[in-house]
Amino acid sequence: MRTDSSPGTLPVREHLPAATAGTPVLDVVIPVYNEEKDLQPCVERLHDHLTRTFPYTFRITVADNASTDTTPEVARRLETRMPEVRNFRLEQKGRGRALRTVWSASDAPILAYMDVDLSTDLNALLPLVAPLISGHSDLAIGSRLSRSSRVVRGPKREFISRAYNLILRGSLQARFSDAQCGFKAIRRDVAQVLLPLVEDTGWFFDTEMLVLAERAGLRIHEVPVDWVDDPDSTVHIVKTATDDLKGVWRVGKALATGSLSLDRLTRPFGDDPRDREIQDVPKGLARQLVGFCVVGGLSTLFYLLLYSGFRQFSGSQSANALALLVSAVANTAANRRLTFGVRGRGGAVKHQAQGLVVFAIGLALTSGSLAALNAATTRPAHSTELAVLIAANLAATVLRFLLFRAWVFPDRREGSEDDAPAPTVVASRHPAQPTPYASSYPVAPAYGPQHPARPSAPAYASPYRNTTATHETTQFRAGDAADGTWRDATVRLQPVRPHDTDPGDPR
């Protein structure tokens, strides 16, 4: 668990205030290039919809991507006629460049964008930005590929869209469903840190932003949308697809080499808003898989060496059984310590016994494969035996990991070994530190409702104020009831670092 926020990490998400003097809550950007025909009806329709339905103040920003027609004149007229409309002129093309420029300069806490053709039904706009306003999510995207979405478009665009998202899932392990829908929103504090990492200035901007956000562990909210294809769209499909594939290669290479500093996008996280540092917490699935694979590779080599040695003076079945037995004991001990982090001798005999059961299953698989090989040929070559055993061991390895994780070492915290020392939980709380990436818009006294202070928790203040938290140490008996009838091991607690202002916020 990450307990210390390095300089530059994001602040804890908070609910935006109901009103912010002089600053719109939402800034909707419409990037355009030579859209003199569609720009005015688009802005008028969006302005009318927000005026009637959106409960917060808003702004509409027209981002002109170096248009050569009368689009700039249309944008200026709209800005003059509607106080909520702003015109922004760029001398270079590129949707990504326009979004980065306008979002970086905006003072609104919620930033969004949509295409000028308004293919997406505007009724999805409030559900899109609501999770960002409430503090639930970091980014929000409209999805045309959700089961509940209603989409009208030709088979060509449908095939291209689905194929592109399959490429993202296969190459970049993306889990979001629709990367290119022109209907997205982001919190300003997230954009301030995320946008400098996004290199693309064109159509791949959306995808790169989402992939980096997802890899950094930010929360992406998806909204099913009703979407009608614009037959007069000026997007060049072939060029866009080529640029997107180049972007996929570039981002994939950067992620593989670790050249992206995604740790700057992390947020404080834990079951308590003041993250607790607990010693010897079981590692997550990803680390367990890595550790298991390393131990498994070394165990396989050890097993093959043992088998080759035992085979010199015994038959194949006996050599296989002896090699498996010795390597299984070593494998269980190594996985117990390195993969699942179990320390001490408590429960070691039980774990080895369970490991022998897993060994018996592996023995059945490998022995069965040898029996099948001997039935197929009378005198199999030694190299053939090794190849068959390697294949059988691969199947046994997958099953071994599942049994280790679900049965042998399900959760160390649930262990009750008699000779294991009483667990000690130590947590530390330090004075709050201001977060450099906090938004610059006016801050209300508190975001959301105030929660009563916990009886034994020391007071601490918002990370946005220069208030120092008190530091104290509390001792109590774990499991003690209010009347003192329960008794258990002693637990020593120290205050932990407050990462936010809301003691009820699970983040």
Short mmCIF file of C-alpha atoms in Angstrom, two decimals:
data_model
loop_
_atom_site.label_atom_id
_atom_site.label_comp_id
_atom_site.label_asym_id
_atom_site.label_seq_id
_atom_site.Cartn_x
_atom_site.Cartn_y
_atom_site.Cartn_z
CA MET A 1 0.00 0.00 0.00
CA ARG A 2 1.33 3.43 -0.90
CA THR A 3 1.34 5.53 2.23
CA ASP A 4 3.44 8.55 1.35
CA SER A 5 2.51 10.97 -1.40
CA SER A 6 5.62 12.03 -3.29
CA PRO A 7 5.76 15.68 -4.39
CA GLY A 8 3.40 16.22 -7.26
CA THR A 9 0.82 13.55 -6.50
CA LEU A 10 -2.84 14.41 -6.88
CA PRO A 11 -4.94 15.56 -3.92
CA VAL A 12 -7.83 13.49 -2.66
CA ARG A 13 -10.96 13.96 -4.78
CA GLU A 14 -13.60 16.10 -3.10
CA HIS A 15 -17.12 17.19 -3.89
CA LEU A 16 -17.14 20.60 -5.56
CA PRO A 17 -18.94 23.43 -3.77
CA ALA A 18 -22.49 24.22 -4.82
CA ALA A 19 -21.49 27.73 -5.94
CA THR A 20 -18.18 29.30 -6.88
CA ALA A 21 -18.12 33.08 -7.14
CA GLY A 22 -17.04 34.28 -10.57
CA THR A 23 -15.80 30.88 -11.77
CA PRO A 24 -17.86 28.47 -13.88
CA VAL A 25 -17.94 24.89 -12.62
CA LEU A 26 -18.00 23.41 -16.14
CA ASP A 27 -16.05 24.50 -19.22
CA VAL A 28 -17.21 22.72 -22.40
CA VAL A 29 -14.71 23.01 -25.25
CA ILE A 30 -15.79 22.62 -28.88
CA PRO A 31 -12.75 22.17 -31.14
CA VAL A 32 -13.54 23.28 -34.71
CA TYR A 33 -11.80 23.57 -38.05
CA ASN A 34 -13.70 25.20 -40.91
CA GLU A 35 -17.10 24.65 -39.30
CA GLU A 36 -18.82 27.89 -40.36
CA LYS A 37 -22.01 25.99 -41.16
CA ASP A 38 -22.41 23.89 -38.00
CA LEU A 39 -20.82 26.08 -35.33
CA GLN A 40 -23.68 28.49 -34.60
CA PRO A 41 -26.52 25.90 -34.36
CA CYS A 42 -24.25 23.70 -32.24
CA VAL A 43 -23.40 26.44 -29.72
CA GLU A 44 -26.98 27.70 -29.56
CA ARG A 45 -28.35 24.23 -28.94
CA LEU A 46 -25.71 23.45 -26.29
CA HIS A 47 -26.22 26.82 -24.59
CA ASP A 48 -29.97 26.30 -24.44
CA HIS A 49 -29.59 22.79 -23.05
CA LEU A 50 -27.16 23.86 -20.31
CA THR A 51 -29.29 26.87 -19.37
CA ARG A 52 -32.37 24.69 -18.92
CA THR A 53 -30.88 21.57 -17.31
CA PHE A 54 -27.44 22.17 -15.80
CA PRO A 55 -27.58 23.18 -12.11
CA TYR A 56 -24.11 24.78 -12.02
CA THR A 57 -22.53 27.73 -13.76
CA PHE A 58 -20.93 26.88 -17.10
CA ARG A 59 -18.86 28.21 -19.97
CA ILE A 60 -18.71 27.19 -23.65
CA THR A 61 -15.32 27.66 -25.30
CA VAL A 62 -14.95 27.51 -29.07
CA ALA A 63 -11.40 26.34 -29.86
CA ASP A 64 -10.69 27.38 -33.44
CA ASN A 65 -7.97 25.18 -34.98
CA ALA A 66 -6.59 27.65 -37.54
CA SER A 67 -9.79 27.74 -39.62
CA THR A 68 -9.51 29.39 -43.04
CA ASP A 69 -13.21 30.04 -43.64
CA THR A 70 -15.57 32.35 -41.72
CA THR A 71 -15.53 30.19 -38.57
CA PRO A 72 -13.61 32.86 -36.55
CA GLU A 73 -16.25 35.50 -37.40
CA VAL A 74 -19.07 33.16 -36.35
CA ALA A 75 -17.29 32.42 -33.06
CA ARG A 76 -16.79 36.12 -32.33
CA ARG A 77 -20.47 36.86 -32.94
CA LEU A 78 -21.49 34.09 -30.56
CA GLU A 79 -19.08 35.39 -27.92
CA THR A 80 -20.56 38.89 -28.23
CA ARG A 81 -24.15 37.70 -28.05
CA MET A 82 -23.82 35.11 -25.25
CA PRO A 83 -21.86 35.96 -22.08
CA GLU A 84 -21.23 32.25 -21.35
CA VAL A 85 -19.44 31.74 -24.70
CA ARG A 86 -15.73 32.33 -25.14
CA ASN A 87 -13.71 32.27 -28.37
CA PHE A 88 -10.16 30.89 -28.46
CA ARG A 89 -8.07 31.04 -31.64
CA LEU A 90 -5.11 28.75 -32.38
CA GLU A 91 -2.83 29.19 -35.37
CA GLN A 92 -2.03 25.48 -35.65
CA LYS A 93 -4.28 22.53 -36.41
CA GLY A 94 -4.83 19.55 -34.17
CA ARG A 95 -7.70 18.60 -31.90
CA GLY A 96 -5.35 17.41 -29.18
CA ARG A 97 -3.40 20.67 -29.34
CA ALA A 98 -6.62 22.66 -29.00
CA LEU A 99 -7.85 20.67 -26.01
CA ARG A 100 -4.52 20.81 -24.22
CA THR A 101 -4.21 24.55 -24.76
CA VAL A 102 -7.73 25.46 -23.65
CA TRP A 103 -7.89 23.00 -20.76
CA SER A 104 -4.52 24.15 -19.44
CA ALA A 105 -5.67 27.79 -19.44
CA SER A 106 -9.15 27.19 -18.03
CA ASP A 107 -10.02 28.01 -14.42
CA ALA A 108 -13.10 25.75 -14.29
CA PRO A 109 -12.76 22.70 -12.00
CA ILE A 110 -14.51 20.44 -14.55
CA LEU A 111 -13.33 20.41 -18.16
CA ALA A 112 -15.22 18.71 -20.98
CA TYR A 113 -15.31 18.62 -24.75
CA MET A 114 -17.66 17.48 -27.48
CA ASP A 115 -17.65 17.42 -31.27
CA VAL A 116 -19.29 20.25 -33.14
CA ASP A 117 -21.68 17.92 -34.97
CA LEU A 118 -23.38 17.05 -31.63
CA SER A 119 -23.70 13.41 -32.64
CA THR A 120 -24.01 12.56 -28.96
CA ASP A 121 -27.35 13.22 -27.27
CA LEU A 122 -26.90 16.12 -24.85
CA ASN A 123 -28.96 14.35 -22.19
CA ALA A 124 -25.79 12.41 -21.38
CA LEU A 125 -23.86 15.57 -20.46
CA LEU A 126 -25.02 15.84 -16.84
CA PRO A 127 -24.42 12.10 -16.15
CA LEU A 128 -20.99 12.57 -17.73
CA VAL A 129 -19.80 15.34 -15.40
CA ALA A 130 -21.76 14.39 -12.25
CA PRO A 131 -19.19 11.77 -11.04
CA LEU A 132 -16.45 14.39 -11.43
CA ILE A 133 -18.37 17.05 -9.53
CA SER A 134 -19.18 14.62 -6.71
CA GLY A 135 -15.54 13.53 -6.39
CA HIS A 136 -16.27 9.93 -7.39
CA SER A 137 -14.14 9.79 -10.57
CA ASP A 138 -11.18 11.47 -12.25
CA LEU A 139 -12.25 11.23 -15.90
CA ALA A 140 -15.53 10.44 -17.66
CA ILE A 141 -16.13 9.27 -21.22
CA GLY A 142 -19.14 8.61 -23.37
CA SER A 143 -19.29 5.07 -24.73
CA ARG A 144 -20.99 4.05 -27.96
CA LEU A 145 -20.05 0.41 -27.39
CA SER A 146 -21.90 -0.06 -24.11
CA ARG A 147 -24.76 -2.55 -24.18
CA SER A 148 -27.30 0.12 -23.29
CA SER A 149 -26.01 2.64 -25.85
CA ARG A 150 -28.13 3.43 -28.88
CA VAL A 151 -26.01 4.07 -31.95
CA VAL A 152 -26.92 4.81 -35.55
CA ARG A 153 -23.99 4.57 -37.95
CA GLY A 154 -22.84 2.67 -41.01
CA PRO A 155 -21.15 -0.75 -40.91
CA LYS A 156 -17.81 0.73 -42.05
CA ARG A 157 -17.47 3.05 -39.07
CA GLU A 158 -18.84 0.40 -36.73
CA PHE A 159 -16.18 -2.07 -37.87
CA ILE A 160 -13.36 0.49 -37.62
CA SER A 161 -14.41 1.58 -34.12
CA ARG A 162 -14.66 -1.95 -32.74
CA ALA A 163 -11.43 -3.06 -34.43
CA TYR A 164 -9.57 -0.09 -32.99
CA ASN A 165 -10.78 -0.80 -29.47
CA LEU A 166 -9.80 -4.47 -29.86
CA ILE A 167 -6.30 -3.32 -30.84
CA LEU A 168 -6.12 -1.16 -27.71
CA ARG A 169 -7.23 -4.05 -25.52
CA GLY A 170 -4.76 -6.46 -27.09
CA SER A 171 -1.73 -4.17 -27.26
CA LEU A 172 -2.10 -1.69 -24.38
CA GLN A 173 -4.41 -3.78 -22.14
CA ALA A 174 -6.95 -0.95 -22.15
CA ARG A 175 -10.14 -1.69 -20.21
CA PHE A 176 -12.24 1.30 -21.28
CA SER A 177 -14.68 0.47 -24.06
CA ASP A 178 -14.65 3.49 -26.39
CA ALA A 179 -11.54 5.62 -26.86
CA GLN A 180 -12.62 7.89 -29.72
CA CYS A 181 -16.10 9.04 -28.78
CA GLY A 182 -16.02 12.84 -28.91
CA PHE A 183 -17.64 13.25 -25.52
CA LYS A 184 -15.30 13.37 -22.52
CA ALA A 185 -14.67 15.23 -19.28
CA ILE A 186 -11.82 15.50 -16.77
CA ARG A 187 -11.22 17.17 -13.42
CA ARG A 188 -8.94 20.20 -13.68
CA ASP A 189 -6.52 19.02 -10.98
CA VAL A 190 -6.06 15.79 -12.92
CA ALA A 191 -5.61 17.61 -16.22
CA GLN A 192 -2.86 19.79 -14.75
CA VAL A 193 -0.71 16.72 -14.07
CA LEU A 194 -1.87 14.41 -16.87
CA LEU A 195 -1.79 16.70 -19.91
CA PRO A 196 1.99 17.37 -19.80
CA LEU A 197 2.50 13.62 -20.21
CA VAL A 198 0.34 13.40 -23.35
CA GLU A 199 2.42 13.97 -26.49
CA ASP A 200 -0.11 13.61 -29.30
CA THR A 201 -1.69 16.76 -30.72
CA GLY A 202 -4.20 15.13 -33.06
CA TRP A 203 -6.91 12.49 -32.89
CA PHE A 204 -4.87 10.06 -30.79
CA PHE A 205 -4.86 12.60 -27.94
CA ASP A 206 -7.97 11.01 -26.38
CA THR A 207 -6.58 7.50 -26.42
CA GLU A 208 -3.19 8.45 -25.02
CA MET A 209 -4.79 10.43 -22.21
CA LEU A 210 -7.07 7.54 -21.25
CA VAL A 211 -4.34 4.89 -21.41
CA LEU A 212 -2.01 6.91 -19.18
CA ALA A 213 -4.81 7.68 -16.73
CA GLU A 214 -5.83 4.04 -16.54
CA ARG A 215 -2.24 2.83 -16.09
CA ALA A 216 -1.81 5.34 -13.27
CA GLY A 217 -4.84 3.91 -11.48
CA LEU A 218 -7.16 6.87 -11.97
CA ARG A 219 -10.88 6.18 -12.01
CA ILE A 220 -12.57 6.45 -15.42
CA HIS A 221 -16.36 6.64 -15.47
CA GLU A 222 -18.18 5.46 -18.62
CA VAL A 223 -21.59 6.75 -19.67
CA PRO A 224 -23.71 4.95 -22.29
CA VAL A 225 -24.72 7.45 -24.95
CA ASP A 226 -27.20 7.78 -27.77
CA TRP A 227 -25.17 8.59 -30.86
CA VAL A 228 -26.12 9.32 -34.46
CA ASP A 229 -23.37 9.33 -37.09
CA ASP A 230 -22.77 12.53 -39.02
CA PRO A 231 -22.66 11.62 -42.75
CA ASP A 232 -20.91 14.91 -43.56
CA SER A 233 -17.99 14.33 -41.18
CA THR A 234 -14.67 15.65 -42.53
CA VAL A 235 -12.50 13.16 -40.62
CA HIS A 236 -10.03 11.31 -42.89
CA ILE A 237 -10.45 7.73 -41.71
CA VAL A 238 -7.32 6.22 -43.29
CA LYS A 239 -4.96 8.95 -42.08
CA THR A 240 -6.54 8.96 -38.64
CA ALA A 241 -6.23 5.18 -38.35
CA THR A 242 -2.57 5.30 -39.42
CA ASP A 243 -1.76 8.02 -36.89
CA ASP A 244 -3.59 6.10 -34.19
CA LEU A 245 -1.56 2.93 -34.83
CA LYS A 246 1.65 4.95 -34.67
CA GLY A 247 0.47 6.38 -31.38
CA VAL A 248 -0.32 2.90 -30.02
CA TRP A 249 3.23 1.80 -30.85
CA ARG A 250 4.77 4.89 -29.25
CA VAL A 251 2.74 4.68 -26.02
CA GLY A 252 3.25 0.92 -25.76
CA LYS A 253 7.01 1.35 -26.13
CA ALA A 254 7.05 4.11 -23.50
CA LEU A 255 5.08 1.99 -21.05
CA ALA A 256 7.30 -1.03 -21.67
CA THR A 257 10.51 0.93 -21.05
CA GLY A 258 9.10 2.78 -18.04
CA SER A 259 9.90 6.21 -19.45
CA LEU A 260 6.59 7.68 -18.23
CA SER A 261 6.50 8.99 -14.66
CA LEU A 262 2.98 7.82 -13.90
CA ASP A 263 3.64 7.87 -10.15
CA ARG A 264 2.85 11.58 -10.23
CA LEU A 265 -0.78 10.67 -10.96
CA THR A 266 -1.33 8.54 -7.88
CA ARG A 267 -3.83 9.51 -5.21
CA PRO A 268 -3.88 8.75 -1.48
CA PHE A 269 -5.84 5.56 -1.06
CA GLY A 270 -6.84 3.25 1.78
CA ASP A 271 -9.71 1.94 3.84
CA ASP A 272 -9.29 5.07 5.96
CA PRO A 273 -8.70 8.56 4.52
CA ARG A 274 -5.60 8.71 6.70
CA ASP A 275 -3.67 5.87 5.05
CA ARG A 276 -2.36 3.41 7.60
CA GLU A 277 0.98 1.72 7.24
CA ILE A 278 0.44 -1.88 8.27
CA GLN A 279 3.43 -4.19 8.43
CA ASP A 280 3.50 -7.46 6.47
CA VAL A 281 0.33 -6.94 4.43
CA PRO A 282 -0.02 -9.75 1.85
CA LYS A 283 1.12 -8.64 -1.58
CA GLY A 284 -1.33 -8.14 -4.40
CA LEU A 285 -2.07 -10.52 -7.22
CA ALA A 286 0.37 -8.90 -9.65
CA ARG A 287 3.33 -9.22 -7.29
CA GLN A 288 2.32 -12.73 -6.32
CA LEU A 289 2.23 -13.75 -9.98
CA VAL A 290 5.70 -12.32 -10.57
CA GLY A 291 7.11 -14.00 -7.49
CA PHE A 292 5.43 -17.29 -8.30
CA CYS A 293 6.76 -17.25 -11.86
CA VAL A 294 10.32 -16.59 -10.68
CA VAL A 295 10.14 -19.34 -8.06
CA GLY A 296 8.44 -21.65 -10.56
CA GLY A 297 11.14 -21.12 -13.17
CA LEU A 298 13.90 -21.87 -10.69
CA SER A 299 11.97 -24.87 -9.34
CA THR A 300 11.53 -26.25 -12.84
CA LEU A 301 15.27 -26.07 -13.50
CA PHE A 302 15.92 -27.66 -10.11
CA TYR A 303 13.39 -30.39 -10.89
CA LEU A 304 14.90 -31.16 -14.31
CA LEU A 305 18.39 -31.42 -12.81
CA LEU A 306 17.11 -33.75 -10.11
CA TYR A 307 15.22 -35.85 -12.64
CA SER A 308 18.26 -36.17 -14.88
CA GLY A 309 20.36 -37.21 -11.88
CA PHE A 310 17.85 -39.73 -10.49
CA ARG A 311 17.28 -41.14 -13.98
CA GLN A 312 20.86 -42.45 -14.02
CA PHE A 313 20.05 -45.16 -11.47
CA SER A 314 16.22 -45.53 -11.55
CA GLY A 315 13.29 -45.74 -13.90
CA SER A 316 11.42 -42.73 -15.27
CA GLN A 317 8.49 -42.99 -12.85
CA SER A 318 10.71 -43.28 -9.77
CA ALA A 319 13.00 -40.49 -10.95
CA ASN A 320 9.98 -38.27 -11.63
CA ALA A 321 8.44 -38.94 -8.22
CA LEU A 322 11.68 -38.29 -6.30
CA ALA A 323 12.48 -35.15 -8.28
CA LEU A 324 8.98 -33.82 -7.78
CA LEU A 325 9.03 -34.55 -4.05
CA VAL A 326 12.29 -32.73 -3.37
CA SER A 327 11.48 -29.80 -5.65
CA ALA A 328 7.95 -29.52 -4.23
CA VAL A 329 9.26 -29.07 -0.67
CA ALA A 330 11.71 -26.42 -1.87
CA ASN A 331 9.02 -24.77 -4.02
CA THR A 332 6.53 -24.54 -1.15
CA ALA A 333 9.16 -23.06 1.18
CA ALA A 334 10.26 -20.50 -1.42
CA ASN A 335 6.70 -19.47 -2.32
CA ARG A 336 5.76 -19.24 1.35
CA ARG A 337 8.53 -16.75 2.02
CA LEU A 338 9.03 -14.90 -1.27
CA THR A 339 5.67 -14.99 -3.06
CA PHE A 340 3.17 -14.80 -0.22
CA GLY A 341 5.44 -13.15 2.37
CA VAL A 342 4.80 -15.58 5.24
CA ARG A 343 7.58 -15.22 7.84
CA GLY A 344 8.43 -17.29 10.88
CA ARG A 345 7.92 -20.97 11.61
CA GLY A 346 4.27 -20.68 12.54
CA GLY A 347 2.16 -22.90 10.30
CA ALA A 348 5.19 -24.12 8.31
CA VAL A 349 4.34 -27.81 8.85
CA LYS A 350 0.72 -27.24 7.84
CA HIS A 351 1.79 -25.36 4.73
CA GLN A 352 4.21 -28.11 3.74
CA ALA A 353 1.48 -30.71 4.22
CA GLN A 354 -0.85 -28.74 1.99
CA GLY A 355 2.02 -28.29 -0.44
CA LEU A 356 2.43 -32.07 -0.59
CA VAL A 357 -1.22 -32.37 -1.58
CA VAL A 358 -0.55 -29.93 -4.39
CA PHE A 359 2.54 -32.01 -5.20
CA ALA A 360 0.39 -35.13 -5.47
CA ILE A 361 -1.80 -33.40 -8.03
CA GLY A 362 1.28 -32.39 -10.01
CA LEU A 363 2.60 -35.93 -9.71
CA ALA A 364 -0.63 -37.29 -11.14
CA LEU A 365 -0.42 -34.93 -14.10
CA THR A 366 3.24 -35.60 -14.89
CA SER A 367 3.03 -39.34 -14.22
CA GLY A 368 -0.04 -39.56 -16.39
CA SER A 369 1.80 -37.80 -19.22
CA LEU A 370 4.74 -40.22 -18.90
CA ALA A 371 2.36 -43.17 -18.89
CA ALA A 372 0.71 -41.88 -22.04
CA LEU A 373 4.13 -41.43 -23.68
CA ASN A 374 5.23 -44.95 -22.77
CA ALA A 375 1.98 -46.32 -24.12
CA ALA A 376 2.53 -44.49 -27.40
CA THR A 377 6.16 -45.61 -27.90
CA THR A 378 8.21 -48.43 -26.37
CA ARG A 379 11.54 -46.65 -25.88
CA PRO A 380 11.04 -42.86 -25.90
CA ALA A 381 14.12 -40.68 -26.18
CA HIS A 382 15.29 -38.79 -23.11
CA SER A 383 14.72 -35.45 -24.85
CA THR A 384 11.15 -36.50 -25.63
CA GLU A 385 10.55 -37.35 -21.99
CA LEU A 386 11.81 -33.93 -20.94
CA ALA A 387 9.59 -32.16 -23.47
CA VAL A 388 6.50 -34.05 -22.26
CA LEU A 389 7.34 -33.32 -18.64
CA ILE A 390 7.83 -29.60 -19.34
CA ALA A 391 4.40 -29.40 -20.96
CA ALA A 392 2.80 -31.29 -18.09
CA ASN A 393 4.55 -29.08 -15.55
CA LEU A 394 3.21 -25.95 -17.23
CA ALA A 395 -0.34 -27.20 -16.71
CA ALA A 396 0.46 -28.23 -13.15
CA THR A 397 2.03 -24.81 -12.45
CA VAL A 398 -1.17 -22.93 -13.22
CA LEU A 399 -3.16 -25.20 -10.95
CA ARG A 400 -0.47 -24.97 -8.26
CA PHE A 401 -0.67 -21.17 -8.15
CA LEU A 402 -4.46 -21.22 -7.87
CA LEU A 403 -4.33 -23.74 -5.03
CA PHE A 404 -1.55 -21.87 -3.24
CA ARG A 405 -3.41 -18.57 -3.40
CA ALA A 406 -6.90 -19.87 -2.60
CA TRP A 407 -6.11 -22.71 -0.17
CA VAL A 408 -2.56 -22.87 1.18
CA PHE A 409 -1.94 -19.12 1.62
CA PRO A 410 -5.39 -17.50 1.26
CA ASP A 411 -4.78 -14.58 3.62
CA ARG A 412 -2.01 -14.37 6.19
CA ARG A 413 -4.11 -12.14 8.39
CA GLU A 414 -6.49 -15.04 8.94
CA GLY A 415 -3.71 -17.32 10.24
CA SER A 416 -4.02 -18.58 13.79
CA GLU A 417 -0.76 -20.46 14.36
CA ASP A 418 -0.13 -21.10 18.01
CA ASP A 419 3.57 -20.22 17.88
CA ALA A 420 3.11 -17.11 15.78
CA PRO A 421 3.75 -13.84 17.62
CA ALA A 422 0.83 -11.55 18.33
CA PRO A 423 0.39 -9.21 15.41
CA THR A 424 1.31 -5.59 15.98
CA VAL A 425 -0.29 -2.84 13.93
CA VAL A 426 1.71 0.36 13.74
CA ALA A 427 0.47 3.49 12.04
CA SER A 428 1.94 6.95 11.88
CA ARG A 429 0.29 10.28 11.32
CA HIS A 430 2.18 13.42 10.40
CA PRO A 431 1.15 17.01 9.82
CA ALA A 432 -0.77 17.65 6.66
CA GLN A 433 1.12 19.10 3.72
CA PRO A 434 -0.30 21.37 1.03
CA THR A 435 -0.72 19.66 -2.32
CA PRO A 436 0.95 21.60 -5.17
CA TYR A 437 -1.56 20.44 -7.73
CA ALA A 438 -4.64 21.70 -5.95
CA SER A 439 -6.97 23.70 -8.13
CA SER A 440 -6.70 27.46 -8.05
CA TYR A 441 -10.40 28.16 -8.11
CA PRO A 442 -11.94 29.52 -4.88
CA VAL A 443 -12.36 26.92 -2.18
CA ALA A 444 -15.38 26.81 0.07
CA PRO A 445 -14.89 26.15 3.78
CA ALA A 446 -15.49 22.45 3.08
CA TYR A 447 -16.55 20.25 0.20
CA GLY A 448 -19.63 18.30 1.08
CA PRO A 449 -21.19 17.76 4.51
CA GLN A 450 -19.13 17.87 7.62
CA HIS A 451 -18.62 14.63 9.52
CA PRO A 452 -18.38 14.40 13.32
CA ALA A 453 -14.92 13.86 14.67
CA ARG A 454 -14.04 10.33 15.71
CA PRO A 455 -13.77 9.93 19.48
CA SER A 456 -10.15 8.75 19.56
CA ALA A 457 -8.84 10.37 16.38
CA PRO A 458 -6.79 13.56 16.70
CA ALA A 459 -7.96 16.67 14.94
CA TYR A 460 -6.44 17.46 11.58
CA ALA A 461 -7.06 20.10 9.00
CA SER A 462 -7.52 20.41 5.25
CA PRO A 463 -4.39 19.91 3.11
CA TYR A 464 -5.25 23.24 1.48
CA ARG A 465 -4.78 25.21 4.72
CA ASN A 466 -1.69 25.89 6.78
CA THR A 467 -2.97 24.02 9.80
CA THR A 468 -0.82 21.56 11.69
CA ALA A 469 -2.33 18.32 12.92
CA THR A 470 -1.81 17.28 16.50
CA HIS A 471 0.42 14.29 17.15
CA GLU A 472 -0.47 11.77 19.78
CA THR A 473 -0.18 8.08 20.60
CA THR A 474 -3.03 5.88 21.79
CA GLN A 475 -2.75 2.39 23.29
CA PHE A 476 -5.58 -0.05 23.72
CA ARG A 477 -6.27 -3.76 23.80
CA ALA A 478 -7.35 -5.23 20.48
CA GLY A 479 -10.87 -6.54 20.76
CA ASP A 480 -11.69 -4.77 24.04
CA ALA A 481 -15.32 -3.93 24.39
CA ALA A 482 -16.55 -0.73 26.02
CA ASP A 483 -17.15 -2.57 29.27
CA GLY A 484 -13.73 -4.22 29.23
CA THR A 485 -15.07 -7.79 28.90
CA TRP A 486 -12.91 -8.79 25.87
CA ARG A 487 -9.20 -9.47 25.99
CA ASP A 488 -6.72 -9.95 23.16
CA ALA A 489 -3.25 -8.97 21.96
CA THR A 490 -2.03 -5.44 22.52
CA VAL A 491 -2.14 -3.10 19.54
CA ARG A 492 -0.24 0.17 19.50
CA LEU A 493 -1.52 2.92 17.21
CA GLN A 494 -0.03 6.23 16.21
CA PRO A 495 -1.85 8.87 14.21
CA VAL A 496 -1.46 8.54 10.47
CA ARG A 497 -0.95 11.17 7.80
CA PRO A 498 -4.22 12.92 6.82
CA HIS A 499 -4.57 13.11 3.06
CA ASP A 500 -7.92 14.84 2.88
CA THR A 501 -10.44 16.86 4.80
CA ASP A 502 -13.31 14.43 5.05
CA PRO A 503 -12.91 11.72 7.74
CA GLY A 504 -15.82 9.84 6.18
CA ASP A 505 -14.29 9.64 2.71
CA PRO A 506 -12.93 6.10 2.13
CA ARG A 507 -10.15 7.55 -0.03
#
